[in-house]
mmCIF file of C-alpha atoms in Angstrom:
data_model
loop_
_atom_site.group_PDB
_atom_site.id
_atom_site.type_symbol
_atom_site.label_atom_id
_atom_site.label_comp_id
_atom_site.label_asym_id
_atom_site.label_seq_id
_atom_site.Cartn_x
_atom_site.Cartn_y
_atom_site.Cartn_z
ATOM 1 C CA MET A 27 60.584 63.408 -44.189
ATOM 2 C CA LEU A 28 62.034 60.771 -41.883
ATOM 3 C CA ILE A 29 64.822 62.083 -39.631
ATOM 4 C CA TYR A 30 67.456 59.741 -38.189
ATOM 5 C CA ARG A 31 69.657 60.215 -35.117
ATOM 6 C CA PHE A 32 72.094 57.850 -33.434
ATOM 7 C CA LEU A 33 72.385 58.427 -29.703
ATOM 8 C CA THR A 34 75.547 57.256 -27.934
ATOM 9 C CA GLY A 35 76.964 57.370 -24.456
ATOM 10 C CA ASP A 36 78.476 55.508 -21.549
ATOM 11 C CA ASP A 37 76.473 52.599 -20.168
ATOM 12 C CA ASP A 38 74.890 54.583 -17.333
ATOM 13 C CA SER A 39 71.635 56.204 -16.328
ATOM 14 C CA ALA A 40 72.513 59.374 -18.290
ATOM 15 C CA PHE A 41 72.320 57.367 -21.524
ATOM 16 C CA CYS A 42 68.943 55.938 -20.516
ATOM 17 C CA HIS A 43 67.701 59.460 -19.769
ATOM 18 C CA LYS A 44 68.971 60.643 -23.180
ATOM 19 C CA VAL A 45 66.954 57.931 -24.952
ATOM 20 C CA THR A 46 63.902 58.519 -22.738
ATOM 21 C CA LYS A 47 64.032 62.254 -23.477
ATOM 22 C CA ALA A 48 64.158 61.563 -27.219
ATOM 23 C CA LEU A 49 61.156 59.230 -26.931
ATOM 24 C CA SER A 50 59.221 61.869 -24.977
ATOM 25 C CA GLU A 51 59.924 64.351 -27.804
ATOM 26 C CA GLY A 52 58.330 62.118 -30.430
ATOM 27 C CA TRP A 53 61.338 60.097 -31.578
ATOM 28 C CA ALA A 54 60.840 56.327 -32.023
ATOM 29 C CA LEU A 55 63.320 53.532 -31.473
ATOM 30 C CA HIS A 56 64.813 52.255 -34.725
ATOM 31 C CA GLY A 57 66.488 48.868 -34.667
ATOM 32 C CA THR A 58 68.208 47.252 -31.746
ATOM 33 C CA PRO A 59 70.568 49.013 -29.328
ATOM 34 C CA THR A 60 74.307 48.471 -29.590
ATOM 35 C CA TYR A 61 76.696 47.745 -26.780
ATOM 36 C CA ALA A 62 80.498 47.753 -27.015
ATOM 37 C CA TYR A 63 83.574 47.969 -24.846
ATOM 38 C CA ASP A 64 85.783 51.056 -25.253
ATOM 39 C CA GLY A 65 89.308 49.845 -24.510
ATOM 40 C CA PHE A 66 90.643 53.406 -24.292
ATOM 41 C CA THR A 67 88.270 54.552 -21.540
ATOM 42 C CA LYS A 68 87.767 51.029 -20.122
ATOM 43 C CA LYS A 69 83.978 51.569 -20.156
ATOM 44 C CA MET A 70 81.016 50.005 -21.902
ATOM 45 C CA LYS A 71 79.329 52.234 -24.499
ATOM 46 C CA CYS A 72 75.717 52.156 -25.671
ATOM 47 C CA GLY A 73 74.089 53.316 -28.882
ATOM 48 C CA GLN A 74 70.498 53.551 -30.051
ATOM 49 C CA ALA A 75 69.092 54.794 -33.343
ATOM 50 C CA VAL A 76 65.913 56.858 -33.223
ATOM 51 C CA THR A 77 63.732 58.302 -35.980
ATOM 52 C CA ARG A 78 60.985 60.889 -36.239
ATOM 53 C CA ILE A 79 58.770 62.155 -39.029
ATOM 54 C CA ALA A 80 59.054 65.875 -39.714
ATOM 55 C CA LYS A 81 56.065 66.898 -41.785
ATOM 56 C CA ASP A 82 56.140 69.681 -44.366
ATOM 57 C CA GLN A 83 59.810 70.530 -43.839
ATOM 58 C CA PRO A 84 62.539 70.310 -46.446
ATOM 59 C CA TYR A 85 65.860 68.852 -45.390
ATOM 60 C CA ASP A 86 68.359 71.491 -44.281
ATOM 61 C CA PRO A 87 71.857 70.213 -43.374
ATOM 62 C CA GLU A 88 72.528 73.421 -41.421
ATOM 63 C CA LYS A 89 69.626 72.741 -39.057
ATOM 64 C CA LYS A 90 70.085 70.614 -35.929
ATOM 65 C CA LEU A 91 68.100 67.412 -36.120
ATOM 66 C CA VAL A 92 66.373 68.142 -32.814
ATOM 67 C CA ASP A 93 64.999 71.365 -34.373
ATOM 68 C CA PHE A 94 62.985 69.566 -37.085
#
């Protein structure tokens, strides 16, 4: 089963660490990153989709994606 997550955050080093952590846990980049201005907070926001294959596990919507 292919699992999909979309990581988001402010355009700062914390977001880069979030993506790096996901990659170190076996997630792979999926598509291109997104970048947008949040007029409410007056900050740039980043987003990156990541995927991972979870073998021999049925989908369970009650389970956190990081637990697959």
